[in-house]
Amino acid sequence: MIVRRSFPLLAFLLVAFPTSGWGQEKPPEKAADKPAEVKKEEPKRDPKSLEYEKAVKDLKKVDGALTFYQRKKEILLELPESKVGQLLYVQATLGSGASGGVQAGDPVNNIDAFRLDRTEEQINFVRPNTRFRWEASNPLAVSSQRSLPEATLASFRIEQTDPEKKLILVNVTNLFFGDVFRLNEMISAGMGAPYMLDSNRSAPETVSSFPENAVVRMALSYNAARGGAPSALAELLGLLGGGNFLEDSRNMPLKVVYNLWFPKKSDYTPRSSDPRIGYFTSDYYSVDRFMDRDRTVRFINRWNLKKKDPTAALSEPVKPIVWTLDPSIPEKYRGAVKRGVLYWTKAFEAAGYKNAIQVQDAPKDDKSYDHADGRYNVIRWTMTPDQAYAVALFRTDPFTGEMLNAAVTFDANMPQFAQFENSDFVIPGATATARAGKAFLRGGVPAGKSDQALFSPKESTPDADALLHKFGWNRTECSHASEFAQDAAYNWFGLEALPAASNREEYLQRFVSDVVSHEVGHCLGLRHNFVASTYLTTSQMADDALTSKVGYSASVMDYNPVNTAAILKGRGNFYMPTIGPYDMWAIKYGYAPIKASDWIDEKYELNRIASQAGKPGLAFNTDENADGFNPYVVRFDGGQDPIAFSEQNLKVARRVLQYAITQLPKPGESFELRTNLIQRSLMRTFREGRLSARFLGGIVTRRLNAGDSAKPILEPVDAATQRKALRLITEYCFSEKAFSLPVPVKLNLGLDPAQEGTADWTAPLREQISSMQQLMAALMLSADRLDQIAENAYKLEGKPGQVYTLAEHYRGIVGSAFSEVGANRSIPALRRDLQRAVLEGLLTQAGARTGQINGDARSIAGLQVRDLLTRVRAQAAKPAKLDESTRLHLRGMSEEMTRFLGRQVQSTR
């Protein structure tokens, strides 16, 4: 037992102290028998790698999606060799402003995709030619590559290379001075004078890099060119806002924010467009479709929404569209802004997405937050001294059309302009009168778009975008907000004239929500839809329960006016309280999930959606269609019968006029506001006349494919509607009673003497009204309009009851203008002016050469001259009840017509 117990100890000793024999120690090992230790040599470093490490050792390093080093004012990009040949996306945004044309938040570019190509000494920023595309296997690939080049827009010096870590150190400082993006030209254009970058006083303000992108904020300094003439781009000054807000025009400080990122592989599937639904598009010429009739591929601009649960009828998106409210938005309007954004929630719910649209406040404690950082979709307030606008700004992937970030800029003046009538109105004067005479022939005032500027409160600027495009810039902007603000202010006085006025603050809050919803709609990809306002009847527009559910227009993307039906009641939905049925349908087309392998396979399902275009509320017509020959596609009209809506507006105009006459000015106030409202009511009258004039010879156009609807795609406006339009114009714009103002009012028209430029204003009321009447007559008798009336009559030959003829058109105008002739009474001054203008038009048309005017119109004009001469002579023979001005007027017209007819007889001999 003892031996058995001691055995484990013996075993331990045998293992722990091995011996060559029991009881003998192992002799110590000689030192010479130990193997020699081999010292491991350090691998020899590449000298270039050592130089690289030395070059960056003491520099500030910024790590993230991109790695930068800062060396004083210089920015060095650490570029992995694996990124050479890949694309780098860059977008630039103004972080601050200095004028109406250089404003905080304005984009300097869309998104530039640069391929980073390497030579021995530099990295080239090469922009692929995204306008033309083809597959490498296409037989025309070689010829296309030779003929459709890329653009190398910048080259940057390689300072160091690290062969061991495969890194390249590139000095990209000059990228952020903006020459690549033609920033200097943009600044000069927006400022209206040449400005040059002062590189000595320009430097990076912050350089940040995040997991998805890098942001470089530059503090740039520009100096006005000494003694230099204004830049050729200065013509953009008036178009972009003009003026500047600088303390001293010799120097302009400017913040510019650059966003940079390497695009990752995306699961985004582009979606093709359809002309029946209005989306902004990214287009390219496809060599692969060379044998097709249409070689252009059009991808709609939209966000990449994917369901978390593709099988669920309603699912949250993987990545929602999140809007950030910038700290610049005043607290009192933040709720209204949020409400306007969330109007769109129900459209995405109908498309299968829950919480697709979200709103958040800007992070308060994040010092890296910047309103121009592409990580955020921002709604910001900006400040101008005397402008009012809102603009949608979105950036898209240059290859697919995917929206990557967006912003809405809202001028701080908007609520102010929406509540106080602004005095910045344009009344046609003597120059307009001179134009009126020429407008009766082709080349004068057409029936289409250019008459908008003659009667709108502010001159339009149709060339702005063309000039921007000329210099390589693009913008998505609309004048909806500024004109809407004027309409809101004017209609407020229509409410204030009522005994129980509405709540002004609530009025403004709803206005802000309406404008925001419109601009956010642009940022979802939607274009304007100027036929949407004709969705409901005028009586339905007064139904608060109905309009609360579907709006009083089919879309917030129209230029919807203030709801006049609510103004006349003094309550209700003055503004769009929600999006309309067209908006719901358009979002479905753009965002509803479709099971397909690629964008081509989606077309069947997309066509099924678009084929509903003939249904009520789903019609679409946009900017290129607006204010032309289709009278239902017009900015700021309303109702299925816009003429009835115009009559409602005329009632409001008379209410505002009476309010101004009877209740203004208050004791101690100037006559400025009363004068302004009187002028506005007169202009509103002619505006409604202009809208009604579009129905004369008008054509209804519809974007339909075969099978969408039984309605024709080109249909003349029915004759009864045209006659209603003629009656409205003659009653409200031409009649003797239309502009009857009390003498004390006419003697007290004045502007605020404290305002610059008002001292010499003498209130030339007769000239103003006469000018507008003459322009209206010219609009109705223009060659283009007469051509349209004649063309419509031709299209409807064989259906006499449905035809509005040239003969009745002339009879209506001449009968209204000369109604006193033969009535044996004196003719007032305004009427004499109108009669002279109409007579000039008749004589011009009757004497026109072949090709200048429609042949039927020329004949009818000649007959009208002969009949009018007979009437004038008969009235002149009974002068007893006529004042001297009337007698002289009749004699002058008689002599003019007699001379004309005499010349006509001689020319035929």
Tab-separated table of C-alpha atoms in Angstrom, residues 488-865:
chain	number	residue	atom	x	y	z
A	488	ALA	CA	-52.365	85.781	-51.127
A	489	ALA	CA	-51.839	89.405	-50.083
A	490	TYR	CA	-54.432	90.693	-52.523
A	491	ASN	CA	-57.050	88.172	-51.411
A	492	TRP	CA	-56.381	88.937	-47.756
A	493	PHE	CA	-57.903	92.362	-48.333
A	494	GLY	CA	-60.884	90.601	-49.875
A	495	LEU	CA	-61.284	88.902	-46.497
A	496	GLU	CA	-60.535	92.001	-44.465
A	497	ALA	CA	-63.360	93.817	-46.228
A	498	LEU	CA	-65.817	91.424	-44.567
A	499	PRO	CA	-67.345	92.302	-41.174
A	500	ALA	CA	-65.781	89.270	-39.469
A	501	ALA	CA	-62.235	88.971	-40.765
A	502	SER	CA	-60.411	85.642	-40.689
A	503	ASN	CA	-57.403	84.900	-38.516
A	504	ARG	CA	-54.387	86.374	-40.273
A	505	GLU	CA	-51.857	84.093	-38.577
A	506	GLU	CA	-53.754	80.968	-39.585
A	507	TYR	CA	-54.037	82.403	-43.122
A	508	LEU	CA	-50.232	82.735	-43.286
A	509	GLN	CA	-49.545	79.328	-41.745
A	510	ARG	CA	-51.676	77.601	-44.374
A	511	PHE	CA	-49.986	79.629	-47.095
A	512	VAL	CA	-46.554	78.430	-45.943
A	513	SER	CA	-47.701	74.783	-45.875
A	514	ASP	CA	-49.103	75.079	-49.400
A	515	VAL	CA	-45.884	76.539	-50.818
A	516	VAL	CA	-43.695	73.979	-49.041
A	517	SER	CA	-45.788	71.084	-50.352
A	518	HIS	CA	-45.323	72.393	-53.896
A	519	GLU	CA	-41.543	72.677	-53.597
A	520	VAL	CA	-41.203	69.305	-51.872
A	521	GLY	CA	-43.213	67.839	-54.736
A	522	HIS	CA	-40.495	69.031	-57.086
A	523	CYS	CA	-37.955	67.338	-54.831
A	524	LEU	CA	-39.873	64.082	-55.219
A	525	GLY	CA	-39.391	64.404	-58.974
A	526	LEU	CA	-42.685	65.982	-60.033
A	527	ARG	CA	-43.015	68.695	-62.643
A	528	HIS	CA	-45.736	71.332	-62.769
A	529	ASN	CA	-49.200	70.274	-63.819
A	530	PHE	CA	-51.047	73.341	-65.054
A	531	VAL	CA	-54.303	71.601	-65.949
A	532	ALA	CA	-54.849	70.268	-62.414
A	533	SER	CA	-56.664	73.408	-61.225
A	534	THR	CA	-59.620	72.591	-63.495
A	535	TYR	CA	-60.514	69.525	-61.419
A	536	LEU	CA	-63.569	70.771	-59.493
A	537	THR	CA	-66.434	73.070	-60.337
A	538	THR	CA	-66.592	76.473	-58.655
A	539	SER	CA	-69.438	75.250	-56.442
A	540	GLN	CA	-67.419	72.189	-55.401
A	541	MET	CA	-64.492	74.472	-54.547
A	542	ALA	CA	-66.762	76.080	-51.947
A	543	ASP	CA	-67.468	72.677	-50.339
A	544	ASP	CA	-65.130	72.588	-47.325
A	545	ALA	CA	-65.700	68.906	-46.603
A	546	LEU	CA	-64.807	67.937	-50.168
A	547	THR	CA	-61.775	70.210	-50.492
A	548	SER	CA	-60.428	69.077	-47.109
A	549	LYS	CA	-60.369	65.551	-48.485
A	550	VAL	CA	-59.098	66.021	-52.055
A	551	GLY	CA	-58.047	69.679	-52.248
A	552	TYR	CA	-59.601	72.233	-54.575
A	553	SER	CA	-57.142	71.289	-57.340
A	554	ALA	CA	-56.031	67.902	-58.596
A	555	SER	CA	-52.434	68.737	-57.699
A	556	VAL	CA	-50.310	70.984	-55.534
A	557	MET	CA	-47.939	71.047	-58.522
A	558	ASP	CA	-50.187	73.502	-60.375
A	559	TYR	CA	-49.895	77.237	-59.793
A	560	ASN	CA	-53.097	77.133	-57.817
A	561	PRO	CA	-54.609	80.490	-56.918
A	562	VAL	CA	-56.080	81.288	-53.550
A	563	ASN	CA	-59.466	79.549	-53.424
A	564	THR	CA	-61.750	82.436	-54.395
A	565	ALA	CA	-64.839	80.474	-53.438
A	566	ALA	CA	-63.584	80.436	-49.838
A	567	ILE	CA	-62.625	84.126	-50.010
A	568	LEU	CA	-66.152	85.071	-51.067
A	569	LYS	CA	-67.550	83.055	-48.129
A	570	GLY	CA	-64.968	84.448	-45.736
A	571	ARG	CA	-64.008	80.980	-44.501
A	572	GLY	CA	-62.892	77.551	-45.693
A	573	ASN	CA	-59.838	76.170	-47.418
A	574	PHE	CA	-58.141	79.265	-48.779
A	575	TYR	CA	-55.116	77.117	-49.681
A	576	MET	CA	-54.570	73.505	-50.631
A	577	PRO	CA	-55.006	71.539	-47.381
A	578	THR	CA	-53.704	68.306	-48.904
A	579	ILE	CA	-52.298	66.869	-52.093
A	580	GLY	CA	-54.717	66.047	-54.908
A	581	PRO	CA	-55.644	62.909	-56.887
A	582	TYR	CA	-53.085	63.590	-59.621
A	583	ASP	CA	-50.343	63.730	-56.984
A	584	MET	CA	-51.440	60.365	-55.596
A	585	TRP	CA	-51.390	58.836	-59.073
A	586	ALA	CA	-48.040	60.345	-60.039
A	587	ILE	CA	-46.359	59.035	-56.880
A	588	LYS	CA	-47.786	55.607	-57.604
A	589	TYR	CA	-46.199	55.679	-61.056
A	590	GLY	CA	-42.837	56.771	-59.723
A	591	TYR	CA	-42.558	54.781	-56.510
A	592	ALA	CA	-44.905	51.798	-56.417
A	593	PRO	CA	-42.818	48.575	-56.237
A	594	ILE	CA	-42.890	46.608	-59.486
A	595	LYS	CA	-41.591	43.070	-59.786
A	596	ALA	CA	-39.247	43.192	-62.746
A	597	SER	CA	-35.691	42.201	-63.581
A	598	ASP	CA	-34.766	45.654	-64.936
A	599	TRP	CA	-36.264	48.970	-66.034
A	600	ILE	CA	-37.286	47.629	-69.443
A	601	ASP	CA	-39.371	44.844	-67.872
A	602	GLU	CA	-41.255	47.455	-65.808
A	603	LYS	CA	-42.785	49.071	-68.877
A	604	TYR	CA	-45.907	46.923	-69.102
A	605	GLU	CA	-46.986	47.702	-65.536
A	606	LEU	CA	-46.019	51.359	-65.887
A	607	ASN	CA	-48.107	51.671	-69.040
A	608	ARG	CA	-51.047	50.163	-67.176
A	609	ILE	CA	-50.756	52.913	-64.568
A	610	ALA	CA	-50.238	55.709	-67.113
A	611	SER	CA	-53.192	54.560	-69.224
A	612	GLN	CA	-55.517	55.978	-66.550
A	613	ALA	CA	-54.632	59.490	-67.793
A	614	GLY	CA	-58.141	59.993	-69.190
A	615	LYS	CA	-59.804	59.699	-65.777
A	616	PRO	CA	-61.055	62.840	-63.953
A	617	GLY	CA	-58.295	64.613	-62.063
A	618	LEU	CA	-55.433	62.753	-63.758
A	619	ALA	CA	-54.845	65.013	-66.767
A	620	PHE	CA	-51.328	66.393	-67.122
A	621	ASN	CA	-49.956	69.408	-68.997
A	622	THR	CA	-46.822	71.218	-67.941
A	623	ASP	CA	-44.570	74.236	-68.560
A	624	GLU	CA	-44.198	73.861	-72.303
A	625	ASN	CA	-47.988	73.703	-72.602
A	626	ALA	CA	-48.856	76.514	-70.197
A	627	ASP	CA	-50.240	79.922	-71.159
A	628	GLY	CA	-50.559	78.920	-74.794
A	629	PHE	CA	-53.537	78.039	-76.966
A	630	ASN	CA	-55.061	75.629	-74.430
A	631	PRO	CA	-57.086	77.914	-72.119
A	632	TYR	CA	-57.386	75.207	-69.471
A	633	VAL	CA	-53.597	74.976	-69.036
A	634	VAL	CA	-52.881	78.316	-67.412
A	635	ARG	CA	-51.110	79.512	-64.298
A	636	PHE	CA	-53.340	80.718	-61.453
A	637	ASP	CA	-56.664	79.834	-63.031
A	638	GLY	CA	-59.250	77.634	-61.332
A	639	GLY	CA	-62.298	75.440	-61.723
A	640	GLN	CA	-63.679	73.245	-64.478
A	641	ASP	CA	-65.099	76.443	-65.952
A	642	PRO	CA	-62.293	79.004	-65.562
A	643	ILE	CA	-64.579	81.742	-66.884
A	644	ALA	CA	-66.915	81.231	-63.943
A	645	PHE	CA	-63.853	81.290	-61.679
A	646	SER	CA	-62.762	84.555	-63.326
A	647	GLU	CA	-66.153	86.045	-62.574
A	648	GLN	CA	-65.655	85.118	-58.932
A	649	ASN	CA	-62.283	86.850	-59.000
A	650	LEU	CA	-63.902	89.920	-60.520
A	651	LYS	CA	-66.331	89.986	-57.613
A	652	VAL	CA	-63.379	89.917	-55.226
A	653	ALA	CA	-61.747	92.703	-57.256
A	654	ARG	CA	-64.812	94.876	-56.835
A	655	ARG	CA	-64.927	94.061	-53.128
A	656	VAL	CA	-61.267	95.077	-52.742
A	657	LEU	CA	-61.917	98.251	-54.756
A	658	GLN	CA	-64.844	99.219	-52.527
A	659	TYR	CA	-62.814	98.429	-49.421
A	660	ALA	CA	-60.023	100.708	-50.632
A	661	ILE	CA	-62.414	103.527	-51.503
A	662	THR	CA	-64.582	103.397	-48.370
A	663	GLN	CA	-62.189	102.294	-45.619
A	664	LEU	CA	-58.767	103.584	-46.625
A	665	PRO	CA	-56.629	105.363	-45.718
A	666	LYS	CA	-56.928	105.297	-41.956
A	667	PRO	CA	-56.377	108.631	-40.172
A	668	GLY	CA	-52.719	109.567	-40.200
A	669	GLU	CA	-51.810	107.082	-42.983
A	670	SER	CA	-50.605	107.880	-46.483
A	671	PHE	CA	-52.669	107.112	-49.572
A	672	GLU	CA	-50.152	104.470	-50.647
A	673	LEU	CA	-52.134	101.375	-49.683
A	674	ARG	CA	-55.422	102.650	-51.129
A	675	THR	CA	-53.725	103.601	-54.387
A	676	ASN	CA	-52.022	100.241	-54.537
A	677	LEU	CA	-55.244	98.297	-53.982
A	678	ILE	CA	-57.090	100.354	-56.593
A	679	GLN	CA	-54.327	99.683	-59.086
A	680	ARG	CA	-54.335	95.994	-58.195
A	681	SER	CA	-58.106	95.678	-58.613
A	682	LEU	CA	-57.818	97.242	-62.068
A	683	MET	CA	-54.979	94.913	-63.004
A	684	ARG	CA	-56.878	91.923	-61.644
A	685	THR	CA	-59.791	92.840	-63.888
A	686	PHE	CA	-57.594	92.798	-66.975
A	687	ARG	CA	-55.869	89.642	-65.828
A	688	GLU	CA	-59.191	87.833	-65.732
A	689	GLY	CA	-59.989	89.302	-69.127
A	690	ARG	CA	-56.714	87.948	-70.456
A	691	LEU	CA	-57.487	84.490	-69.084
A	692	SER	CA	-60.916	84.593	-70.731
A	693	ALA	CA	-59.432	85.750	-74.045
A	694	ARG	CA	-57.538	82.476	-74.258
A	695	PHE	CA	-60.830	80.677	-74.855
A	696	LEU	CA	-61.372	82.603	-78.097
A	697	GLY	CA	-59.968	80.211	-80.675
A	698	GLY	CA	-58.698	77.992	-77.868
A	699	ILE	CA	-57.881	74.312	-78.259
A	700	VAL	CA	-58.079	71.685	-75.522
A	701	THR	CA	-55.026	69.414	-75.641
A	702	ARG	CA	-54.799	66.066	-73.887
A	703	ARG	CA	-51.822	63.781	-73.325
A	704	LEU	CA	-53.466	60.500	-74.198
A	705	ASN	CA	-52.474	57.334	-75.991
A	706	ALA	CA	-54.865	55.292	-78.069
A	707	GLY	CA	-57.314	53.532	-75.765
A	708	ASP	CA	-56.807	55.828	-72.763
A	709	SER	CA	-60.014	57.774	-73.344
A	710	ALA	CA	-62.698	58.466	-75.927
A	711	LYS	CA	-61.895	62.174	-75.805
A	712	PRO	CA	-59.897	63.702	-78.676
A	713	ILE	CA	-56.331	64.852	-78.110
A	714	LEU	CA	-57.011	68.171	-79.926
A	715	GLU	CA	-60.482	69.634	-79.414
A	716	PRO	CA	-61.628	73.210	-80.141
A	717	VAL	CA	-63.208	74.973	-77.189
A	718	ASP	CA	-66.961	74.741	-77.598
A	719	ALA	CA	-68.680	77.777	-79.088
A	720	ALA	CA	-70.848	78.482	-76.025
A	721	THR	CA	-67.783	78.780	-73.812
A	722	GLN	CA	-66.095	81.124	-76.285
A	723	ARG	CA	-69.190	83.353	-76.306
A	724	LYS	CA	-69.143	83.443	-72.496
A	725	ALA	CA	-65.528	84.553	-72.645
A	726	LEU	CA	-66.355	87.312	-75.117
A	727	ARG	CA	-69.210	88.514	-72.926
A	728	LEU	CA	-66.995	88.667	-69.824
A	729	ILE	CA	-64.346	90.714	-71.623
A	730	THR	CA	-66.759	93.186	-73.130
A	731	GLU	CA	-68.623	93.621	-69.847
A	732	TYR	CA	-65.712	93.931	-67.438
A	733	CYS	CA	-62.856	95.261	-69.607
A	734	PHE	CA	-64.486	97.323	-72.363
A	735	SER	CA	-67.804	98.640	-71.068
A	736	GLU	CA	-68.331	102.258	-70.102
A	737	LYS	CA	-69.196	101.379	-66.497
A	738	ALA	CA	-66.257	99.060	-65.945
A	739	PHE	CA	-63.882	101.697	-64.552
A	740	SER	CA	-66.062	104.341	-62.979
A	741	LEU	CA	-64.247	105.936	-60.034
A	742	PRO	CA	-65.496	108.861	-57.906
A	743	VAL	CA	-63.748	112.177	-58.594
A	744	PRO	CA	-62.405	112.497	-54.997
A	745	VAL	CA	-60.720	109.115	-55.412
A	746	LYS	CA	-59.095	110.090	-58.690
A	747	LEU	CA	-57.857	113.275	-57.086
A	748	ASN	CA	-56.253	111.423	-54.157
A	749	LEU	CA	-54.187	108.737	-55.826
A	750	GLY	CA	-50.730	108.935	-54.318
A	751	LEU	CA	-47.734	106.888	-53.330
A	752	ASP	CA	-45.764	107.013	-50.109
A	753	PRO	CA	-43.604	110.161	-50.331
A	754	ALA	CA	-41.005	108.485	-48.132
A	755	GLN	CA	-40.308	105.953	-50.885
A	756	GLU	CA	-37.665	106.765	-53.461
A	757	GLY	CA	-38.904	107.595	-56.959
A	758	THR	CA	-42.481	108.516	-56.028
A	759	ALA	CA	-42.197	112.316	-56.120
A	760	ASP	CA	-42.798	112.618	-59.874
A	761	TRP	CA	-45.700	110.158	-60.090
A	762	THR	CA	-48.879	111.956	-61.202
A	763	ALA	CA	-51.275	108.982	-61.212
A	764	PRO	CA	-51.862	108.835	-65.015
A	765	LEU	CA	-54.986	106.734	-64.575
A	766	ARG	CA	-56.457	107.356	-68.036
A	767	GLU	CA	-53.220	106.357	-69.728
A	768	GLN	CA	-52.930	103.224	-67.628
A	769	ILE	CA	-56.464	101.978	-68.187
A	770	SER	CA	-56.433	102.915	-71.864
A	771	SER	CA	-53.145	101.099	-72.375
A	772	MET	CA	-54.515	97.947	-70.835
A	773	GLN	CA	-57.745	98.169	-72.843
A	774	GLN	CA	-55.811	98.618	-76.058
A	775	LEU	CA	-53.580	95.683	-75.254
A	776	MET	CA	-56.640	93.581	-74.564
A	777	ALA	CA	-58.118	94.561	-77.934
A	778	ALA	CA	-54.822	93.750	-79.617
A	779	LEU	CA	-54.759	90.377	-77.902
A	780	MET	CA	-58.260	89.543	-79.144
A	781	LEU	CA	-57.563	90.696	-82.717
A	782	SER	CA	-54.009	89.400	-83.071
A	783	ALA	CA	-53.232	87.463	-86.210
A	784	ASP	CA	-52.436	84.338	-84.219
A	785	ARG	CA	-55.794	84.371	-82.478
A	786	LEU	CA	-57.687	84.937	-85.701
A	787	ASP	CA	-55.794	82.034	-87.263
A	788	GLN	CA	-56.847	79.805	-84.365
A	789	ILE	CA	-60.513	80.781	-84.687
A	790	ALA	CA	-60.402	80.101	-88.426
A	791	GLU	CA	-58.598	76.778	-87.924
A	792	ASN	CA	-61.117	75.614	-85.344
A	793	ALA	CA	-63.983	76.511	-87.688
A	794	TYR	CA	-62.334	74.394	-90.376
A	795	LYS	CA	-61.938	71.432	-88.021
A	796	LEU	CA	-65.651	71.617	-87.164
A	797	GLU	CA	-66.998	72.113	-90.697
A	798	GLY	CA	-70.328	70.381	-91.026
A	799	LYS	CA	-71.259	71.131	-87.412
A	800	PRO	CA	-72.466	74.740	-87.664
A	801	GLY	CA	-74.031	74.844	-84.199
A	802	GLN	CA	-70.641	74.099	-82.618
A	803	VAL	CA	-68.626	76.719	-84.478
A	804	TYR	CA	-67.492	80.077	-83.137
A	805	THR	CA	-66.890	82.140	-86.260
A	806	LEU	CA	-64.657	85.046	-87.188
A	807	ALA	CA	-67.732	87.060	-88.141
A	808	GLU	CA	-69.314	86.857	-84.673
A	809	HIS	CA	-65.889	87.464	-83.090
A	810	TYR	CA	-65.553	90.780	-84.937
A	811	ARG	CA	-69.176	91.718	-84.315
A	812	GLY	CA	-68.764	91.199	-80.579
A	813	ILE	CA	-65.609	93.305	-80.298
A	814	VAL	CA	-66.732	96.119	-82.604
A	815	GLY	CA	-70.250	96.176	-81.159
A	816	SER	CA	-68.885	96.508	-77.617
A	817	ALA	CA	-66.223	99.090	-78.431
A	818	PHE	CA	-68.576	101.329	-80.443
A	819	SER	CA	-71.805	100.818	-78.490
A	820	GLU	CA	-72.354	104.596	-78.049
A	821	VAL	CA	-72.185	105.252	-81.806
A	822	GLY	CA	-75.808	105.622	-82.873
A	823	ALA	CA	-77.078	105.877	-79.282
A	824	ASN	CA	-77.047	109.665	-79.576
A	825	ARG	CA	-74.961	110.312	-76.469
A	826	SER	CA	-71.492	111.566	-75.685
A	827	ILE	CA	-68.528	109.196	-75.651
A	828	PRO	CA	-66.298	109.284	-72.507
A	829	ALA	CA	-62.534	109.634	-72.738
A	830	LEU	CA	-61.654	105.978	-72.066
A	831	ARG	CA	-64.149	104.852	-74.667
A	832	ARG	CA	-62.716	107.219	-77.276
A	833	ASP	CA	-59.253	105.791	-76.658
A	834	LEU	CA	-60.545	102.242	-77.048
A	835	GLN	CA	-62.427	103.106	-80.239
A	836	ARG	CA	-59.345	104.628	-81.820
A	837	ALA	CA	-57.351	101.500	-80.994
A	838	VAL	CA	-59.956	99.097	-82.402
A	839	LEU	CA	-60.367	101.227	-85.525
A	840	GLU	CA	-56.611	101.233	-86.049
A	841	GLY	CA	-56.684	97.468	-85.844
A	842	LEU	CA	-59.509	97.157	-88.342
A	843	LEU	CA	-57.800	99.474	-90.827
A	844	THR	CA	-54.478	97.653	-90.423
A	845	GLN	CA	-56.086	94.293	-91.024
A	846	ALA	CA	-58.304	95.420	-93.885
A	847	GLY	CA	-55.265	96.850	-95.656
A	848	ALA	CA	-52.907	93.964	-94.871
A	849	ARG	CA	-51.028	92.185	-97.633
A	850	THR	CA	-51.624	88.553	-98.470
A	851	GLY	CA	-49.836	86.352	-95.957
A	852	GLN	CA	-49.898	88.912	-93.174
A	853	ILE	CA	-53.301	87.901	-91.909
A	854	ASN	CA	-55.992	85.288	-92.510
A	855	GLY	CA	-57.873	86.053	-95.736
A	856	ASP	CA	-61.299	85.737	-94.128
A	857	ALA	CA	-60.277	88.068	-91.323
A	858	ARG	CA	-59.064	90.676	-93.809
A	859	SER	CA	-62.383	90.601	-95.644
A	860	ILE	CA	-64.421	90.822	-92.447
A	861	ALA	CA	-62.288	93.685	-91.164
A	862	GLY	CA	-62.967	95.589	-94.400
A	863	LEU	CA	-66.715	95.051	-94.070
A	864	GLN	CA	-66.599	96.215	-90.451
A	865	VAL	CA	-64.877	99.436	-91.552
